[in-house]
């Protein structure tokens, strides 16, 4: 099919008034439209797609947008990319059904199914209504994204290869409840020294990251309809997991001292409180000591649980790292969660949850029965990575690199935008938050404009529950290699300045 024929077909579909994905970002819409076109048989097996450059030109989209949609379809098996010769529609759909001509009943069914997914549960609908994650591609300034120039890949390969060579059959099994014990020992030591967490190795459970830790805590400690407090604005991942567990979320405001319950809130009776005390996500405030004490006393009085998400505290650029909330807890009300997503890489899917001693047996059982553990080879390699000192070395190196990137970005923001914005949360972590002084600014529109220029910035308003009080942008600086930060920062700041003018 020629580029402009396909472009015409796609343009018609993309702009159809009843397109069910019309509210989604462009790359997502293009992905859905291309996928429907393939499923509907309009693009048959073996058809070569025009180059992404030609498609971008004919659709009047950025090449990044087109590459993101095409890349996703390649990853899912709808398209096949052949090095040097182009991209083709695959011979079989990812579920192995052969592709069918446009007018067959199967093609019609596929088209209808795509437009009207069959009944989801209420929980399923709630969960998928506005997914926070899939709408963004990884581009400069994508929060949470990192790049790997500092990561010691060869060393990591070597550590993993050692265990695969040994072919210890025990490491191919599900493993013990709670995870690989040597890793739990190493994490307990690390947390005691670096985060003042009060912990024994038995209290450390190895999970597949924060998301699973929240899910597990919510399932074991709360019932459907219980109230959970979340910070407002709040990390979307926590919000999704708590909602999916059937909790009623009560958004609690945030000020410069962290979560800030009102007098009425303090009268409430939550079952669980989710907080990010070391670096509030997304605003970046550190919870003050008086606020920590007040929260802990409240939790002890109400006998409710606090979930402390300590997702990025390894990267503190000024002063000493703050001690954990868990370390101050006298009544064993706090569950402390950490992740290797930031210090290693997000796809490693390894994290840990420290639970109070009396909860250890229940959490071991829950973890084992609900999710089935495993990944012991990876856990063993990670243990060596920590005990041989490589993790600390990596953190030190990353801290220097990220601090430099943050400084460059912050300097450009100050020079270009001056007092029209306030920077918040830049003392630690991998992102900073730009808050617009003028509340009338449309942060969604700026994010869309940035996406069209190949940058991913997240609108602050999207993290609010209910009417947003602030407009701003969350800017991640860990994904842009140090030498590339300045040109990207300049481009972004100019775009923002134009939007503010
Ligand atoms: C507040 C917060 N917690 C946790 C995580 C990491 O989650 P996970 O460990 O599931 O990758 C992130 C990732 O961006 C985050 O922003």
Short mmCIF file of C-alpha atoms and ligand atoms in Angstrom, two decimals:
data_model
loop_
_atom_site.label_atom_id
_atom_site.label_comp_id
_atom_site.label_asym_id
_atom_site.label_seq_id
_atom_site.Cartn_x
_atom_site.Cartn_y
_atom_site.Cartn_z
CA UNK A 1 0.00 0.00 0.00
CA UNK A 2 1.33 3.42 -0.91
CA UNK A 3 2.11 5.82 1.89
CA UNK A 4 -0.60 8.33 1.06
CA UNK A 5 -3.28 5.62 0.53
CA UNK A 6 -2.58 4.25 3.97
CA UNK A 7 -2.35 7.75 5.40
CA UNK A 8 -5.77 8.58 3.96
CA UNK A 9 -7.27 5.45 5.47
CA UNK A 10 -5.67 6.14 8.84
CA UNK A 11 -6.64 9.80 8.83
CA UNK A 12 -10.27 8.90 8.18
CA UNK A 13 -10.23 6.41 11.06
CA UNK A 14 -8.26 8.66 13.41
CA UNK A 15 -10.72 11.52 13.04
CA UNK A 16 -13.94 9.51 12.90
CA UNK A 17 -16.36 11.20 15.28
CA UNK A 18 -17.16 7.87 16.95
CA UNK A 19 -13.54 6.79 17.33
CA UNK A 20 -13.59 5.26 20.84
CA UNK A 21 -10.02 6.40 21.49
CA UNK A 22 -10.49 10.05 20.52
CA UNK A 23 -9.47 11.31 23.97
CA UNK A 24 -6.20 9.36 24.08
CA UNK A 25 -2.81 10.88 23.17
CA UNK A 26 -1.87 10.76 19.50
CA UNK A 27 0.60 7.88 19.65
CA UNK A 28 -2.00 5.75 21.45
CA UNK A 29 -4.71 6.72 18.96
CA UNK A 30 -2.48 5.90 16.03
CA UNK A 31 -1.54 2.58 17.59
CA UNK A 32 -5.24 1.67 18.11
CA UNK A 33 -6.16 2.76 14.62
CA UNK A 34 -3.34 0.83 12.95
CA UNK A 35 -4.17 -2.20 15.03
CA UNK A 36 -7.87 -2.04 14.07
CA UNK A 37 -6.88 -1.62 10.45
CA UNK A 38 -4.78 -4.78 10.63
CA UNK A 39 -7.41 -6.73 12.56
CA UNK A 40 -10.05 -5.59 10.09
CA UNK A 41 -8.05 -7.01 7.23
CA UNK A 42 -7.51 -3.64 5.53
CA UNK A 43 -3.82 -4.28 5.80
CA UNK A 44 -3.21 -7.90 4.89
CA UNK A 45 -0.40 -10.23 5.94
CA UNK A 46 2.91 -9.43 4.28
CA UNK A 47 1.97 -5.85 3.36
CA UNK A 48 4.92 -3.55 3.70
CA UNK A 49 4.31 -0.39 5.71
CA UNK A 50 5.66 2.93 4.45
CA UNK A 51 8.65 4.23 6.37
CA UNK A 52 7.89 6.00 9.63
CA UNK A 53 9.29 9.17 8.09
CA UNK A 54 6.81 9.01 5.17
CA UNK A 55 3.92 8.14 7.45
CA UNK A 56 4.77 10.96 9.83
CA UNK A 57 4.86 13.40 6.90
CA UNK A 58 1.57 12.20 5.39
CA UNK A 59 -0.23 12.09 8.72
CA UNK A 60 1.28 15.38 9.85
CA UNK A 61 2.50 13.79 13.07
CA UNK A 62 5.90 13.78 14.72
CA UNK A 63 8.13 10.87 13.76
CA UNK A 64 8.39 9.93 17.43
CA UNK A 65 4.64 9.53 17.63
CA UNK A 66 4.63 7.23 14.59
CA UNK A 67 7.67 5.29 15.81
CA UNK A 68 6.06 4.77 19.18
CA UNK A 69 2.84 3.35 17.65
CA UNK A 70 4.70 1.16 15.15
CA UNK A 71 7.17 -0.01 17.83
CA UNK A 72 4.32 -1.06 20.09
CA UNK A 73 2.71 -3.09 17.27
CA UNK A 74 6.04 -4.75 16.51
CA UNK A 75 6.47 -5.59 20.19
CA UNK A 76 2.99 -7.13 20.28
CA UNK A 77 3.56 -9.14 17.09
CA UNK A 78 1.12 -7.37 14.71
CA UNK A 79 4.03 -6.09 12.66
CA UNK A 80 7.42 -7.58 11.90
CA UNK A 81 10.45 -5.35 11.47
CA UNK A 82 13.12 -6.73 9.17
CA UNK A 83 16.49 -5.08 9.55
CA UNK A 84 17.26 -3.02 6.49
CA UNK A 85 14.18 -4.04 4.50
CA UNK A 86 11.23 -2.47 6.30
CA UNK A 87 8.21 -3.26 8.43
CA UNK A 88 5.55 -5.77 7.38
CA UNK A 89 2.17 -6.92 8.63
CA UNK A 90 2.76 -10.24 10.40
CA UNK A 91 1.51 -13.52 8.96
CA UNK A 92 -0.42 -14.35 12.10
CA UNK A 93 -2.00 -12.24 14.78
CA UNK A 94 -0.34 -12.41 18.18
CA UNK A 95 -2.98 -14.93 19.27
CA UNK A 96 -2.01 -17.09 16.24
CA UNK A 97 -5.20 -16.57 14.27
CA UNK A 98 -4.44 -15.98 10.58
CA UNK A 99 -5.34 -12.59 9.19
CA UNK A 100 -8.67 -12.46 7.40
CA UNK A 101 -10.02 -10.41 4.51
CA UNK A 102 -11.82 -7.18 5.32
CA UNK A 103 -15.38 -8.36 4.96
CA UNK A 104 -15.30 -11.77 6.59
CA UNK A 105 -17.43 -12.24 9.68
CA UNK A 106 -14.33 -12.76 11.79
CA UNK A 107 -12.91 -9.47 10.64
CA UNK A 108 -16.20 -7.79 11.47
CA UNK A 109 -16.25 -9.37 14.89
CA UNK A 110 -12.68 -8.29 15.49
CA UNK A 111 -13.57 -4.73 14.48
CA UNK A 112 -16.60 -4.70 16.75
CA UNK A 113 -14.67 -6.18 19.65
CA UNK A 114 -12.03 -3.55 19.28
CA UNK A 115 -14.58 -0.75 19.35
CA UNK A 116 -16.72 -2.25 22.13
CA UNK A 117 -14.76 -4.44 24.51
CA UNK A 118 -17.06 -6.95 26.18
CA UNK A 119 -18.37 -6.28 29.65
CA UNK A 120 -15.65 -5.59 32.14
CA UNK A 121 -16.35 -5.79 35.82
CA UNK A 122 -16.95 -2.50 37.61
CA UNK A 123 -13.45 -2.86 39.01
CA UNK A 124 -12.09 -3.47 35.52
CA UNK A 125 -13.86 -0.40 34.14
CA UNK A 126 -12.59 1.78 36.95
CA UNK A 127 -9.09 0.49 36.47
CA UNK A 128 -8.91 0.97 32.72
CA UNK A 129 -10.83 4.24 32.43
CA UNK A 130 -7.79 6.46 32.55
CA UNK A 131 -4.64 4.43 32.77
CA UNK A 132 -1.81 6.70 33.87
CA UNK A 133 1.02 4.69 32.42
CA UNK A 134 0.42 3.48 28.92
CA UNK A 135 -0.35 6.92 27.60
CA UNK A 136 3.24 8.00 27.62
CA UNK A 137 6.16 6.96 25.56
CA UNK A 138 9.67 7.14 26.92
CA UNK A 139 11.21 10.37 25.65
CA UNK A 140 13.32 13.09 27.25
CA UNK A 141 11.83 14.29 30.57
CA UNK A 142 9.61 11.23 31.02
CA UNK A 143 9.34 10.92 34.82
CA UNK A 144 10.53 7.59 36.17
CA UNK A 145 12.47 6.75 33.00
CA UNK A 146 16.21 6.23 33.22
CA UNK A 147 18.96 5.60 30.70
CA UNK A 148 21.82 3.23 31.14
CA UNK A 149 25.12 4.90 30.34
CA UNK A 150 26.11 4.59 34.02
CA UNK A 151 24.84 1.05 34.52
CA UNK A 152 27.62 -1.60 34.64
CA UNK A 153 26.02 -3.94 32.12
CA UNK A 154 28.99 -6.27 31.71
CA UNK A 155 29.37 -6.77 35.42
CA UNK A 156 25.65 -7.45 35.71
CA UNK A 157 25.85 -10.00 32.88
CA UNK A 158 28.79 -11.67 34.62
CA UNK A 159 27.01 -11.96 37.94
CA UNK A 160 23.96 -13.51 36.32
CA UNK A 161 26.01 -15.84 34.12
CA UNK A 162 27.73 -17.20 37.22
CA UNK A 163 24.45 -18.56 38.55
CA UNK A 164 23.24 -19.87 35.20
CA UNK A 165 26.55 -21.73 34.80
CA UNK A 166 26.23 -23.28 38.25
CA UNK A 167 22.77 -24.53 37.28
CA UNK A 168 21.74 -24.90 40.89
CA UNK A 169 18.33 -26.52 40.52
CA UNK A 170 17.05 -24.88 43.68
CA UNK A 171 17.37 -21.55 41.91
CA UNK A 172 14.98 -22.72 39.20
CA UNK A 173 12.19 -23.34 41.67
CA UNK A 174 9.63 -21.00 43.22
CA UNK A 175 11.90 -20.62 46.24
CA UNK A 176 11.17 -20.01 49.86
CA UNK A 177 8.29 -17.95 51.16
CA UNK A 178 9.38 -14.32 51.41
CA UNK A 179 12.11 -14.55 48.76
CA UNK A 180 15.79 -15.52 48.53
CA UNK A 181 17.12 -15.31 52.09
CA UNK A 182 20.64 -14.01 51.29
CA UNK A 183 18.99 -11.09 49.44
CA UNK A 184 16.72 -10.40 52.40
CA UNK A 185 19.77 -10.33 54.66
CA UNK A 186 21.59 -7.92 52.33
CA UNK A 187 18.57 -5.61 52.07
CA UNK A 188 18.05 -5.62 55.85
CA UNK A 189 21.66 -4.52 56.34
CA UNK A 190 21.39 -1.87 53.66
CA UNK A 191 18.17 -0.43 55.12
CA UNK A 192 19.50 -0.40 58.66
CA UNK A 193 22.57 1.56 57.64
CA UNK A 194 21.23 3.86 54.98
CA UNK A 195 17.57 4.43 55.89
CA UNK A 196 17.43 3.85 59.67
CA UNK A 197 14.80 1.19 59.14
CA UNK A 198 14.36 -1.14 62.12
CA UNK A 199 14.39 -4.50 60.48
CA UNK A 200 15.46 -8.13 60.66
CA UNK A 201 15.89 -10.20 57.47
CA UNK A 202 12.69 -12.15 58.22
CA UNK A 203 10.69 -8.92 58.01
CA UNK A 204 11.89 -8.25 54.45
CA UNK A 205 9.71 -9.73 51.70
CA UNK A 206 10.95 -9.71 48.14
CA UNK A 207 8.20 -8.51 45.80
CA UNK A 208 8.06 -7.63 42.14
CA UNK A 209 8.20 -3.93 43.01
CA UNK A 210 6.18 -1.28 44.78
CA UNK A 211 3.06 -2.01 42.79
CA UNK A 212 2.91 -5.56 44.08
CA UNK A 213 3.82 -4.44 47.61
CA UNK A 214 0.86 -2.04 47.67
CA UNK A 215 -1.45 -4.66 46.22
CA UNK A 216 -0.38 -7.24 48.77
CA UNK A 217 -0.74 -4.84 51.72
CA UNK A 218 -4.17 -3.71 50.54
CA UNK A 219 -5.41 -7.27 50.08
CA UNK A 220 -4.19 -8.51 53.43
CA UNK A 221 -4.90 -5.51 55.63
CA UNK A 222 -8.06 -3.95 54.25
CA UNK A 223 -11.55 -4.96 53.19
CA UNK A 224 -13.65 -3.81 50.28
CA UNK A 225 -15.16 -0.40 51.07
CA UNK A 226 -12.61 0.52 53.76
CA UNK A 227 -11.24 4.04 53.65
CA UNK A 228 -7.68 4.70 52.53
CA UNK A 229 -6.01 8.08 52.72
CA UNK A 230 -3.87 9.13 49.79
CA UNK A 231 -1.90 12.29 49.22
CA UNK A 232 -3.46 14.76 46.80
CA UNK A 233 -1.81 15.02 44.29
CA UNK A 234 -0.91 11.36 44.36
CA UNK A 235 1.21 8.74 42.58
CA UNK A 236 -1.14 7.21 40.00
CA UNK A 237 0.23 3.67 40.51
CA UNK A 238 -0.70 3.64 44.20
CA UNK A 239 -4.08 5.11 43.45
CA UNK A 240 -4.83 2.40 40.87
CA UNK A 241 -3.73 -0.45 43.14
CA UNK A 242 -5.76 0.83 46.11
CA UNK A 243 -8.83 1.44 43.98
CA UNK A 244 -8.51 -2.02 42.46
CA UNK A 245 -8.54 -3.47 45.98
CA UNK A 246 -11.96 -1.85 46.46
CA UNK A 247 -10.85 0.89 48.86
CA UNK A 248 -12.63 4.22 49.15
CA UNK A 249 -9.95 6.83 48.61
CA UNK A 250 -9.95 9.99 50.69
CA UNK A 251 -7.66 12.58 49.08
CA UNK A 252 -5.69 14.50 51.69
CA UNK A 253 -4.03 17.79 50.75
CA UNK A 254 -0.27 18.27 50.72
CA UNK A 255 1.67 21.32 51.91
CA UNK A 256 5.37 22.06 52.32
CA UNK A 257 5.51 19.64 55.28
CA UNK A 258 4.00 16.72 53.39
CA UNK A 259 0.55 15.20 53.83
CA UNK A 260 -1.63 17.80 55.58
CA UNK A 261 -4.87 16.42 57.02
CA UNK A 262 -7.46 19.08 57.87
CA UNK A 263 -9.21 19.20 61.26
CA UNK A 264 -12.07 17.18 59.72
CA UNK A 265 -9.67 14.65 58.23
CA UNK A 266 -8.13 14.03 61.65
CA UNK A 267 -11.59 12.98 62.84
CA UNK A 268 -11.67 10.25 60.19
CA UNK A 269 -11.09 6.55 60.55
CA UNK A 270 -8.98 5.27 57.67
CA UNK A 271 -7.78 1.69 57.52
CA UNK A 272 -4.65 2.51 55.55
CA UNK A 273 -2.66 5.65 54.79
CA UNK A 274 -0.41 5.71 51.73
CA UNK A 275 2.43 8.29 51.91
CA UNK A 276 5.73 9.20 50.21
CA UNK A 277 7.43 11.01 53.15
CA UNK A 278 10.97 11.29 51.77
CA UNK A 279 9.96 12.87 48.46
CA UNK A 280 6.24 13.44 48.05
CA UNK A 281 5.16 12.23 44.64
CA UNK A 282 4.82 14.32 42.57
CA UNK A 283 5.45 17.64 44.40
CA UNK A 284 8.67 16.49 46.04
CA UNK A 285 8.15 17.86 49.58
CA UNK A 286 9.81 16.12 52.51
CA UNK A 287 7.51 15.32 55.41
CA UNK A 288 8.53 17.35 58.47
CA UNK A 289 9.30 15.73 61.81
CA UNK A 290 6.20 17.18 63.56
CA UNK A 291 4.00 15.89 60.73
CA UNK A 292 5.65 12.46 60.94
CA UNK A 293 4.99 12.34 64.69
CA UNK A 294 1.39 13.47 64.26
CA UNK A 295 0.74 10.83 61.61
CA UNK A 296 2.32 8.04 63.67
CA UNK A 297 0.34 9.02 66.78
CA UNK A 298 -2.86 9.12 64.76
CA UNK A 299 -2.16 5.68 63.26
CA UNK A 300 -1.48 4.24 66.71
CA UNK A 301 -4.70 5.75 68.13
CA UNK A 302 -6.85 4.60 65.23
CA UNK A 303 -5.01 1.30 64.84
CA UNK A 304 -4.63 1.88 61.13
CA UNK A 305 -1.71 1.06 58.84
CA UNK A 306 0.72 3.42 57.17
CA UNK A 307 2.25 2.37 53.87
CA UNK A 308 5.55 4.25 53.42
CA UNK A 309 6.60 4.32 49.75
CA UNK A 310 10.32 5.18 49.79
CA UNK A 311 10.82 4.95 46.06
CA UNK A 312 13.77 7.24 45.32
CA UNK A 313 15.44 8.35 48.54
CA UNK A 314 18.82 6.95 47.47
CA UNK A 315 19.21 10.10 45.39
CA UNK A 316 19.48 12.97 47.81
CA UNK A 317 21.57 15.89 46.57
CA UNK A 318 21.70 18.26 49.53
CA UNK A 319 22.28 17.36 53.14
CA UNK A 320 21.97 13.92 54.65
CA UNK A 321 19.27 11.45 53.58
CA UNK A 322 16.18 11.67 55.77
CA UNK A 323 15.52 8.77 58.08
CA UNK A 324 12.52 6.65 57.27
CA UNK A 325 9.12 7.07 58.91
CA UNK A 326 9.28 3.39 59.83
CA UNK A 327 12.38 4.08 61.93
CA UNK A 328 10.36 6.44 64.17
CA UNK A 329 7.43 4.08 64.58
CA UNK A 330 7.01 2.82 68.17
CA UNK A 331 3.81 0.87 67.56
CA UNK A 332 4.63 -1.26 64.50
CA UNK A 333 2.00 0.45 62.33
CA UNK A 334 4.25 1.19 59.33
CA UNK A 335 4.94 -1.01 56.31
CA UNK A 336 8.04 0.23 54.52
CA UNK A 337 8.42 -0.28 50.77
CA UNK A 338 11.42 0.14 48.49
CA UNK A 339 12.21 -0.71 44.90
CA UNK A 340 15.13 -1.52 42.59
CA UNK A 341 13.34 0.20 39.69
CA UNK A 342 15.28 3.44 40.17
CA UNK A 343 18.69 2.28 41.33
CA UNK A 344 18.94 -0.67 38.92
CA UNK A 345 16.33 -0.49 36.12
CA UNK A 346 12.52 -0.55 36.10
CA UNK A 347 12.23 -3.82 34.18
CA UNK A 348 14.08 -5.74 36.87
CA UNK A 349 10.74 -5.96 38.73
CA UNK A 350 12.27 -6.47 42.14
CA UNK A 351 11.41 -4.56 45.27
CA UNK A 352 10.92 -5.20 48.96
CA UNK A 353 8.34 -4.72 51.64
CA UNK A 354 9.30 -4.55 55.30
CA UNK A 355 6.40 -5.63 57.49
CA UNK A 356 5.95 -5.55 61.29
CA UNK A 357 7.10 -8.79 62.93
CA UNK A 358 3.67 -10.11 63.81
CA UNK A 359 2.54 -9.81 60.18
CA UNK A 360 5.43 -11.84 58.75
CA UNK A 361 3.69 -15.25 58.60
CA UNK A 362 0.52 -13.84 56.99
CA UNK A 363 2.50 -11.83 54.44
CA UNK A 364 4.71 -14.79 53.57
CA UNK A 365 1.62 -16.89 52.87
CA UNK A 366 -0.15 -14.11 50.98
CA UNK A 367 2.85 -13.41 48.79
CA UNK A 368 3.35 -17.07 47.99
CA UNK A 369 -0.27 -17.96 47.34
CA UNK A 370 -1.33 -14.88 45.41
CA UNK A 371 1.63 -14.30 43.13
CA UNK A 372 3.97 -17.32 43.23
CA UNK A 373 7.54 -16.19 43.79
CA UNK A 374 10.56 -17.17 41.68
CA UNK A 375 13.24 -15.23 39.77
CA UNK A 376 15.82 -16.71 42.14
CA UNK A 377 18.69 -16.46 39.64
CA UNK A 378 18.05 -12.75 39.42
CA UNK A 379 17.72 -12.41 43.18
CA UNK A 380 21.00 -14.29 43.68
CA UNK A 381 22.83 -12.03 41.21
CA UNK A 382 21.37 -8.96 42.89
CA UNK A 383 22.57 -10.24 46.27
CA UNK A 384 26.14 -10.33 44.96
CA UNK A 385 25.67 -6.91 43.40
CA UNK A 386 24.79 -5.52 46.82
CA UNK A 387 27.22 -7.47 49.03
CA UNK A 388 30.21 -6.87 46.74
CA UNK A 389 29.59 -3.12 47.04
CA UNK A 390 28.52 -2.49 43.44
CA UNK A 391 25.14 -1.08 44.40
CA UNK A 392 26.66 1.60 46.60
CA UNK A 393 29.19 2.46 43.89
CA UNK A 394 26.42 2.71 41.31
CA UNK A 395 24.27 4.90 43.56
CA UNK A 396 27.22 7.25 44.14
CA UNK A 397 27.88 7.49 40.40
CA UNK A 398 24.24 8.02 39.54
CA UNK A 399 23.88 10.67 42.23
CA UNK A 400 26.64 12.73 40.62
CA UNK A 401 25.23 12.27 37.10
CA UNK A 402 21.63 13.04 38.10
CA UNK A 403 22.64 16.04 40.16
CA UNK A 404 24.45 17.50 37.15
CA UNK A 405 21.44 16.88 34.91
CA UNK A 406 19.10 18.41 37.46
CA UNK A 407 21.33 21.49 37.81
CA UNK A 408 21.39 22.08 34.07
CA UNK A 409 17.64 21.70 33.78
CA UNK A 410 16.95 23.94 36.79
CA UNK A 411 19.32 26.61 35.45
CA UNK A 412 17.52 26.70 32.12
CA UNK A 413 14.17 26.91 33.84
CA UNK A 414 15.30 29.82 36.00
CA UNK A 415 16.91 31.68 33.10
CA UNK A 416 14.05 31.19 30.69
CA UNK A 417 10.96 31.19 32.90
CA UNK A 418 12.06 33.18 35.95
CA UNK A 419 9.36 33.78 38.53
CA UNK A 420 6.53 32.59 36.32
CA UNK A 421 7.18 29.13 37.73
CA UNK A 422 8.22 27.66 41.05
CA UNK A 423 10.45 24.60 41.15
CA UNK A 424 9.51 22.12 43.81
CA UNK A 425 11.08 18.90 45.03
CA UNK A 426 14.47 19.26 43.42
CA UNK A 427 16.57 18.22 46.43
CA UNK A 428 16.25 14.53 45.72
CA UNK A 429 14.93 11.92 43.33
CA UNK A 430 14.84 11.74 39.56
CA UNK A 431 12.28 14.41 38.79
CA UNK A 432 11.37 17.94 39.72
CA UNK A 433 8.02 19.60 39.66
CA UNK A 434 7.42 22.87 37.90
CA UNK A 435 4.44 24.70 39.39
CA UNK A 436 2.95 27.55 37.35
CA UNK A 437 2.29 30.71 39.32
CA UNK A 438 -0.69 31.48 37.09
CA UNK A 439 -3.36 28.88 37.93
CA UNK A 440 -5.05 29.48 34.58
CA UNK A 441 -2.30 27.77 32.59
CA UNK A 442 -3.37 24.63 30.72
CA UNK A 443 -0.70 22.07 31.66
CA UNK A 444 -2.36 19.34 29.55
CA UNK A 445 -1.99 21.50 26.44
CA UNK A 446 1.70 22.06 27.18
CA UNK A 447 2.23 18.33 27.62
CA UNK A 448 0.56 17.65 24.27
CA UNK A 449 2.69 20.30 22.56
CA UNK A 450 5.83 18.86 24.15
CA UNK A 451 4.89 15.36 22.99
CA UNK A 452 4.61 16.61 19.43
CA UNK A 453 8.21 17.82 19.75
CA UNK A 454 9.46 14.50 21.09
CA UNK A 455 9.38 15.27 24.85
CA UNK A 456 7.28 13.63 27.55
CA UNK A 457 6.25 15.92 30.37
CA UNK A 458 3.42 15.03 32.69
CA UNK A 459 0.78 17.57 33.61
CA UNK A 460 0.56 18.05 37.36
CA UNK A 461 -3.21 18.49 37.18
CA UNK A 462 -3.53 14.87 36.14
CA UNK A 463 -2.26 13.69 39.53
CA UNK A 464 -4.98 15.56 41.39
CA UNK A 465 -8.03 13.83 42.70
CA UNK A 466 -10.97 16.14 42.08
CA UNK A 467 -10.52 19.72 40.93
CA UNK A 468 -6.77 20.45 40.55
CA UNK A 469 -5.47 23.27 42.78
CA UNK A 470 -2.22 23.63 40.89
CA UNK A 471 -1.08 23.45 37.29
CA UNK A 472 2.43 22.39 36.51
CA UNK A 473 4.67 19.81 34.91
CA UNK A 474 6.58 16.84 36.25
CA UNK A 475 9.98 16.69 34.58
CA UNK A 476 12.20 13.64 34.86
CA UNK A 477 15.88 14.29 34.21
CA UNK A 478 17.32 10.79 34.52
CA UNK A 479 16.53 9.72 30.97
CA UNK A 480 18.54 12.39 29.15
CA UNK A 481 22.31 11.69 28.99
CA UNK A 482 24.23 14.49 30.72
CA UNK A 483 25.66 16.03 27.55
CA UNK A 484 22.20 16.18 25.94
CA UNK A 485 20.34 17.85 28.80
CA UNK A 486 21.14 21.45 27.83
CA UNK A 487 19.73 21.36 24.27
CA UNK A 488 16.62 19.48 25.37
CA UNK A 489 16.10 21.79 28.35
CA UNK A 490 16.40 24.82 26.08
CA UNK A 491 13.83 23.39 23.67
CA UNK A 492 11.43 22.57 26.49
CA UNK A 493 11.76 25.92 28.24
CA UNK A 494 11.17 27.80 25.02
CA UNK A 495 8.05 25.78 24.39
CA UNK A 496 6.79 26.51 27.91
CA UNK A 497 7.61 30.20 27.63
CA UNK A 498 5.64 30.45 24.39
CA UNK A 499 2.71 28.73 26.07
CA UNK A 500 2.85 31.16 29.00
CA UNK A 501 3.09 34.27 26.79
C1 LIG B 1 5.89 7.15 43.89
C2 LIG B 1 6.44 5.93 43.21
N1 LIG B 1 6.52 4.79 43.89
C3 LIG B 1 7.04 3.68 43.34
C4 LIG B 1 7.50 3.67 42.04
C5 LIG B 1 8.12 2.42 41.48
O1 LIG B 1 7.21 1.41 41.35
P1 LIG B 1 7.73 -0.06 41.02
O2 LIG B 1 8.62 -0.48 42.13
O3 LIG B 1 6.46 -0.86 40.96
O4 LIG B 1 8.45 0.00 39.71
C6 LIG B 1 7.40 4.82 41.28
C7 LIG B 1 7.83 4.81 39.87
O5 LIG B 1 7.85 5.77 39.16
C8 LIG B 1 6.88 5.98 41.89
O6 LIG B 1 6.82 7.13 41.21
#
